Short mmCIF file of C-alpha atoms in Angstrom, two decimals:
data_model
loop_
_atom_site.label_atom_id
_atom_site.label_comp_id
_atom_site.label_asym_id
_atom_site.label_seq_id
_atom_site.Cartn_x
_atom_site.Cartn_y
_atom_site.Cartn_z
CA MET K 1 105.79 81.03 106.02
CA LEU K 2 106.77 84.53 107.46
CA ASN K 3 108.07 84.72 110.79
CA LEU K 4 106.33 88.39 111.74
CA PHE K 5 108.21 89.08 115.16
CA ALA K 6 106.30 91.33 117.41
CA GLY K 7 108.75 92.96 118.47
CA LEU K 8 109.07 94.60 114.56
CA LEU K 9 105.42 95.18 113.44
CA PHE K 10 105.66 99.01 114.70
CA ALA K 11 109.10 99.90 114.08
CA SER K 12 109.96 103.02 112.32
CA ALA K 13 112.06 104.88 109.92
CA PHE K 14 113.69 108.28 111.52
CA LEU K 15 116.07 110.71 111.20
CA SER K 16 120.23 110.34 113.33
CA PRO K 17 121.49 113.83 114.47
CA SER K 18 123.95 113.44 111.70
CA GLY K 19 121.38 113.60 109.07
CA ASN K 20 121.46 110.24 108.05
CA VAL K 21 117.96 107.26 108.12
CA ILE K 22 117.51 104.99 110.83
CA ILE K 23 115.58 102.07 110.92
CA GLU K 24 114.50 100.62 114.46
CA GLY K 25 115.99 96.26 113.67
CA ASP K 26 118.29 97.40 111.20
CA ALA K 27 122.27 97.42 112.28
CA GLY K 28 124.06 100.85 110.85
CA GLU K 29 122.64 103.84 109.07
CA TRP K 30 121.39 104.98 105.43
CA ALA K 31 122.79 108.23 103.44
CA PHE K 32 120.73 110.02 100.90
CA ALA K 33 122.19 109.19 96.99
CA ASP K 34 119.83 110.49 94.81
CA ARG K 35 115.69 111.85 94.16
CA GLN K 36 114.17 111.24 91.06
CA VAL K 37 111.19 113.10 90.24
CA THR K 38 108.67 112.50 87.01
CA GLU K 39 104.77 113.42 86.36
CA THR K 40 104.20 109.55 87.43
CA ALA K 41 106.29 108.82 90.52
CA THR K 42 108.85 110.12 93.18
CA LEU K 43 111.80 108.15 93.95
CA THR K 44 114.26 108.65 97.02
CA VAL K 45 117.82 105.70 97.05
CA LEU K 46 118.96 105.43 99.93
CA ILE K 47 123.31 103.93 100.55
CA ARG K 48 125.13 103.09 103.59
CA PRO K 49 127.18 105.64 104.18
CA GLU K 50 130.14 104.54 103.55
CA GLU K 51 129.40 103.25 100.03
CA SER K 52 128.44 104.55 96.15
CA LEU K 53 125.76 105.36 93.34
CA ALA K 54 129.53 103.63 91.44
CA SER K 55 130.14 100.93 94.54
CA TRP K 56 127.23 100.18 95.97
CA ARG K 57 126.70 97.15 98.04
CA GLU K 58 122.82 97.56 100.21
CA MET K 59 120.25 99.84 98.66
CA LEU K 60 117.21 100.88 99.75
CA SER K 61 114.98 102.64 97.44
CA VAL K 62 111.20 104.30 98.22
CA MET K 63 109.35 105.21 95.27
CA ASN K 64 105.76 107.00 95.84
CA VAL K 65 103.75 106.18 92.55
CA GLN K 66 100.88 108.28 91.15
CA VAL K 67 99.16 105.85 88.77
CA PRO K 68 95.93 104.62 89.54
CA LYS K 69 96.60 100.96 89.47
CA SER K 70 96.93 99.42 92.56
CA PRO K 71 99.70 97.13 93.67
CA ARG K 72 99.50 93.88 92.65
CA PHE K 73 99.10 95.30 89.50
CA LEU K 74 102.12 96.46 89.15
CA ALA K 75 103.80 94.06 90.86
CA ASN K 76 102.85 91.38 88.81
CA ASN K 77 103.60 94.23 85.78
CA MET K 78 107.44 94.50 87.19
CA ARG K 79 108.04 90.82 87.53
CA ASN K 80 107.03 90.52 83.20
CA ASN K 81 109.50 93.64 82.84
CA LEU K 82 112.78 91.83 85.38
CA LEU K 83 112.03 88.69 83.73
CA GLU K 84 112.60 90.74 80.14
CA HIS K 85 115.26 91.94 80.88
CA CYS K 86 117.16 89.09 82.82
CA PRO K 87 115.64 85.76 82.01
CA GLN K 88 117.58 84.07 84.57
CA THR K 89 116.15 85.98 87.73
CA THR K 90 114.10 84.18 90.19
CA TRP K 91 110.69 85.41 91.67
CA GLU K 92 108.64 84.76 94.92
CA PHE K 93 105.80 86.60 95.71
CA HIS K 94 105.95 86.10 99.98
CA ARG K 95 102.32 88.68 100.21
CA GLU K 96 99.56 89.00 97.62
CA SER K 97 96.47 91.35 96.95
CA GLU K 98 95.38 93.70 95.63
CA GLU K 99 96.17 96.37 98.19
CA ASP K 100 98.73 95.32 100.03
CA VAL K 101 102.13 92.42 97.51
CA LEU K 102 105.82 91.35 99.70
CA TYR K 103 107.92 89.62 96.75
CA GLU K 104 111.57 89.31 96.68
CA PHE K 105 113.76 88.18 93.53
CA ARG K 106 117.02 87.43 92.28
CA SER K 107 117.89 88.86 89.04
CA ALA K 108 120.08 87.19 86.99
CA GLY K 109 121.23 87.53 83.33
CA CYS K 110 120.50 90.76 83.11
CA ARG K 111 121.89 92.71 79.60
CA GLY K 112 124.34 90.54 78.49
CA GLN K 113 126.03 89.90 81.73
CA ALA K 114 127.81 87.14 83.21
CA ALA K 115 125.72 84.66 84.70
CA GLY K 116 124.80 84.01 88.61
CA ILE K 117 123.08 87.09 90.88
CA GLN K 118 123.38 90.32 90.08
CA GLU K 119 121.13 91.59 92.27
CA HIS K 120 118.76 90.52 95.00
CA GLU K 121 115.48 92.61 96.13
CA ILE K 122 113.12 92.82 99.23
CA GLY K 123 110.42 94.66 98.49
CA ARG K 124 106.68 96.06 99.36
CA ILE K 125 104.47 98.11 98.28
CA THR K 126 101.10 99.41 99.34
CA GLN K 127 98.31 101.87 98.79
CA GLY K 128 99.43 105.46 100.29
CA PRO K 129 97.27 107.77 101.06
CA ASP K 130 97.65 108.86 96.90
CA GLY K 131 98.40 106.23 95.41
CA PRO K 132 100.21 103.28 95.61
CA VAL K 133 103.45 103.02 97.60
CA ARG K 134 106.87 100.26 96.92
CA ILE K 135 109.71 100.63 99.61
CA ALA K 136 112.48 97.90 98.56
CA TYR K 137 116.06 96.67 100.41
CA ALA K 138 118.85 95.01 97.92
CA ALA K 139 122.02 93.65 98.05
CA LYS K 140 125.01 92.49 95.44
CA PRO K 141 125.13 89.69 95.46
CA GLU K 142 123.03 87.74 97.50
CA MET K 143 121.86 88.46 100.83
CA THR K 144 123.00 86.71 103.74
CA PRO K 145 120.35 84.42 105.25
CA GLU K 146 120.69 86.41 108.83
CA ILE K 147 119.88 89.36 107.03
CA ARG K 148 117.16 88.17 104.70
CA SER K 149 115.33 86.88 107.34
CA ARG K 150 115.35 90.83 108.79
CA TRP K 151 114.45 92.44 105.67
CA LEU K 152 111.40 90.19 105.19
CA ASN K 153 110.64 90.90 108.56
CA LEU K 154 110.91 94.29 108.69
CA LEU K 155 109.35 95.08 105.25
CA GLY K 156 106.60 93.17 106.61
CA SER K 157 105.76 95.44 109.38
CA GLU K 158 105.19 98.78 109.52
CA VAL K 159 108.82 100.31 107.82
CA GLY K 160 107.03 98.64 104.87
CA THR K 161 104.64 101.59 104.62
CA ALA K 162 104.64 104.78 104.11
CA ARG K 163 103.59 105.72 107.91
CA GLY K 164 106.83 103.44 109.45
CA PHE K 165 108.27 104.87 106.70
CA PRO K 166 107.82 108.43 105.84
CA ILE K 167 110.15 109.76 103.57
CA GLN K 168 108.53 112.83 102.58
CA ASN K 169 109.17 113.85 105.99
CA LEU K 170 112.77 112.57 106.09
CA THR K 171 113.47 113.83 102.93
CA GLY K 172 112.30 117.15 104.10
CA VAL K 173 115.06 117.48 106.72
CA ALA K 174 117.68 115.46 105.57
CA ARG K 175 120.61 117.10 105.43
CA LYS K 176 123.65 114.87 102.68
CA PRO K 177 126.02 111.90 103.31
CA SER K 178 128.14 112.57 106.44
CA SER K 179 131.14 110.68 105.34
CA PRO K 180 133.65 112.36 103.18
CA ALA K 181 132.72 111.98 98.85
CA PRO K 182 135.90 109.89 97.66
CA GLU K 183 138.35 111.54 95.72
CA ALA K 184 136.97 112.04 91.84
CA PRO K 185 139.75 109.31 89.59
CA THR K 186 141.83 112.27 87.05
CA ALA K 187 141.75 109.49 84.19
CA GLU K 188 139.64 109.75 81.65
CA ARG K 189 138.77 106.30 81.16
CA GLN K 190 138.43 105.16 85.14
CA ILE K 191 136.21 109.05 84.95
CA THR K 192 134.32 107.12 81.96
CA ARG K 193 133.82 103.64 84.22
CA TRP K 194 132.75 105.35 86.98
CA LEU K 195 129.98 106.64 85.24
CA GLN K 196 128.77 104.03 83.76
CA GLU K 197 128.51 101.61 86.32
CA ALA K 198 126.54 104.75 88.47
CA THR K 199 124.09 104.57 85.82
CA ASP K 200 123.44 100.55 85.75
CA ALA K 201 122.84 101.10 89.11
CA LEU K 202 120.02 103.58 89.20
CA LYS K 203 118.89 101.94 85.01
CA GLN K 204 116.83 98.85 87.11
CA GLN K 205 114.73 102.15 88.91
CA GLU K 206 113.97 104.10 85.57
CA ASP K 207 113.29 101.33 83.68
CA LEU K 208 110.55 101.33 86.42
CA LEU K 209 110.32 104.89 86.09
CA ALA K 210 109.83 104.87 82.79
CA GLU K 211 106.85 102.50 82.96
CA LEU K 212 105.20 103.83 85.14
CA GLU K 213 104.72 107.01 82.26
CA ARG K 214 104.04 104.63 80.20
CA LEU K 215 101.20 103.17 82.30
CA GLY K 216 100.02 106.38 83.08
CA GLN K 217 100.06 107.60 80.43
CA GLU K 218 98.74 104.61 78.35
CA ALA K 219 95.57 104.35 81.41
CA GLN K 220 94.37 108.21 80.45
CA ALA K 221 94.08 107.59 76.95
CA ASP K 222 92.29 103.50 77.12
CA ALA K 223 89.92 105.44 79.65
CA ARG K 224 89.30 108.98 76.38
CA ALA K 225 88.99 106.14 74.12
CA TYR K 226 86.33 104.57 75.82
CA SER K 227 84.50 106.66 76.96
CA GLN K 228 84.17 108.26 73.57
CA LYS K 229 83.43 105.45 71.22
CA ALA K 230 80.29 105.50 69.77
CA PRO K 231 77.87 102.96 70.45
CA ASN K 232 77.86 99.83 68.41
CA GLU K 233 74.05 99.15 68.08
CA VAL K 234 72.64 100.46 65.21
CA GLY K 235 69.90 103.38 65.10
CA THR K 236 71.56 104.20 68.17
CA SER K 237 72.06 107.68 69.30
CA VAL K 238 74.84 109.00 71.97
CA ILE K 239 73.26 110.37 74.94
CA SER K 240 74.63 113.33 76.61
CA LEU K 241 77.30 113.53 79.50
CA HIS K 242 77.20 115.76 82.26
CA ARG K 243 78.61 116.48 86.08
CA GLY K 244 76.27 117.56 88.53
CA ARG K 245 76.93 121.62 89.92
CA GLY K 246 76.70 122.30 93.32
CA ASP K 247 72.64 122.89 93.33
CA GLY K 248 72.05 118.82 91.78
CA SER K 249 71.33 120.85 88.25
CA PRO K 250 73.49 119.80 84.96
CA GLY K 251 76.91 120.78 84.15
CA GLU K 252 79.48 120.66 82.17
CA ALA K 253 79.11 118.19 78.95
CA THR K 254 82.43 114.53 80.01
CA THR K 255 83.30 110.98 80.05
CA GLU K 256 86.34 111.75 82.25
CA PHE K 257 84.05 111.77 86.30
CA LYS K 258 85.87 111.88 89.10
CA THR K 259 85.74 109.79 92.32
CA THR K 260 85.30 112.87 94.32
CA ASP K 261 82.18 113.57 91.33
CA THR K 262 78.65 112.68 92.99
CA LEU K 263 76.51 113.50 90.81
CA VAL K 264 76.52 112.01 86.39
CA TRP K 265 72.76 114.07 84.29
CA ALA K 266 72.17 111.76 81.24
CA ILE K 267 70.40 113.50 79.14
CA LEU K 268 68.61 112.06 75.47
CA PRO K 269 66.74 114.50 72.76
CA VAL K 270 64.02 111.80 71.82
CA GLY K 271 61.82 114.23 70.07
CA SER K 272 58.26 113.28 70.13
CA LEU K 273 57.31 109.43 71.60
CA PRO K 274 52.83 107.70 71.82
CA ALA K 275 51.79 108.71 74.92
CA ASN K 276 51.51 105.10 76.64
CA ALA K 277 55.78 105.07 76.44
CA GLN K 278 57.20 102.99 79.34
CA VAL K 279 60.03 105.24 79.39
CA GLU K 280 63.53 103.24 81.42
CA MET K 281 67.51 104.67 82.10
CA LEU K 282 69.25 101.59 83.02
CA TRP K 283 73.50 102.47 84.27
CA TYR K 284 75.96 100.02 84.61
CA TYR K 285 79.28 99.65 86.24
CA GLU K 286 81.27 97.38 83.24
CA GLY K 287 84.34 96.24 85.15
CA GLY K 288 87.05 98.04 87.16
CA GLU K 289 87.90 97.97 90.80
CA ALA K 290 84.89 96.45 91.98
CA GLY K 291 84.82 93.75 89.52
CA GLY K 292 82.86 92.94 86.21
CA GLU K 293 80.15 94.34 84.30
CA GLN K 294 76.64 94.65 86.67
CA LEU K 295 73.64 96.52 86.87
CA ILE K 296 73.83 98.83 89.68
CA ARG K 297 70.30 101.37 88.66
CA LYS K 298 67.00 101.17 87.20
CA PHE K 299 64.56 103.96 86.31
CA ASP K 300 61.17 103.91 84.72
CA PHE K 301 59.65 107.46 83.53
CA PRO K 302 56.57 108.01 82.98
CA TRP K 303 56.39 110.09 79.99
CA ASP K 304 54.51 113.47 78.88
CA PRO K 305 53.75 113.47 75.63
CA LEU K 306 54.77 117.74 75.63
CA ALA K 307 57.89 116.36 75.92
CA ASP K 308 61.40 116.02 74.16
CA THR K 309 64.42 114.67 76.23
CA VAL K 310 65.00 111.91 78.58
CA ARG K 311 67.54 112.92 81.87
CA GLY K 312 68.30 110.92 84.47
CA PHE K 313 71.02 111.12 86.67
CA LEU K 314 72.93 108.59 89.27
CA SER K 315 74.25 109.59 92.52
CA PHE K 316 76.46 107.73 94.61
CA SER K 317 78.88 109.06 97.91
CA GLN K 318 82.61 106.90 97.10
CA PRO K 319 82.23 105.90 93.25
CA TYR K 320 84.21 102.92 92.24
CA THR K 321 86.61 104.04 90.33
CA GLY K 322 86.49 102.04 85.86
CA ARG K 323 84.02 101.99 83.20
CA TYR K 324 80.36 102.57 83.44
CA ARG K 325 77.65 102.41 80.91
CA VAL K 326 73.96 104.60 80.62
CA GLU K 327 71.45 103.67 78.05
CA VAL K 328 67.87 104.54 77.27
CA GLN K 329 64.72 102.26 76.49
CA VAL K 330 61.22 103.35 75.39
CA ASN K 331 59.09 100.12 75.17
CA GLY K 332 62.36 97.48 75.59
CA GLU K 333 63.82 99.09 72.86
CA LYS K 334 67.82 100.29 72.97
CA ILE K 335 67.78 103.92 71.81
CA GLY K 336 70.57 105.80 72.96
CA VAL K 337 74.19 104.50 75.17
CA GLY K 338 76.17 106.54 77.17
CA ARG K 339 79.73 105.55 78.58
CA PHE K 340 81.64 107.05 80.49
CA THR K 341 84.99 106.50 83.33
CA ILE K 342 85.42 107.24 86.65
CA ARG K 343 89.05 107.56 88.42
#
């Protein structure tokens, strides 16, 4: 059980006069060391001012993720990848929910290195305003019990969230570390070794960035493949789906909607039907953040013998992300199916 001291619950991060970052409850300052930006994530790395990326002992990293995945999903994906590359790693969840994960791991046996703990990390992934935010403290080779207890409490408090650690504000006015840079080695062998060590220091972070990039592309591909999938039922037609315009009329045809869309139109030409035909349109939520399949709307249409098209719409104010399906049935027989996603 975590002992979250009341005095740390509202701790926050801010800049010192030297331009370094200070965190309430932590001893010392943090200097900005590296920043990487991809289409799916932004990673900011901080180290102690007296250290370097080639020989750091403490590292603080902040990652803003733009992938439509939950904090729990990202944490489990990170754990699985770490265990694959570092099979002797120990991983522990201190807090685990869909929107808030506090984890700890001690990596060992990575990339053919000698046995023993190479890195000890405590991190938290929460849902920020634009996507998941991961804030992590790492030490080499292992934290002392006192430091471990401090960072479990700090990251379990407000500091472990985007609000308590506003990295976008801090980096906007931050200066380079105040300590002078060490003199560069002159021997070619030393330079090569230094570059390799600096690369290895960020390799784990880069692996996570690459995995997030892959997940983003995979999510987009899955959404397109699902929405374009033809109905398996023999004799059914594909229902045309449209984004609603501001005036409520059907607009552009699409199968990929956003959470800002509040109206989805379904249109299916059916030709002539008997005057007493029983026409129904059923809307299903197939799966996603709201759980498994469920019927969410059912509409009965009094059929006009002069008509030749079934039209209906689904409206909502705050739709859940996930996969949806709409069906048109005539006299209990399914004649049309349409599939779409909301992201």
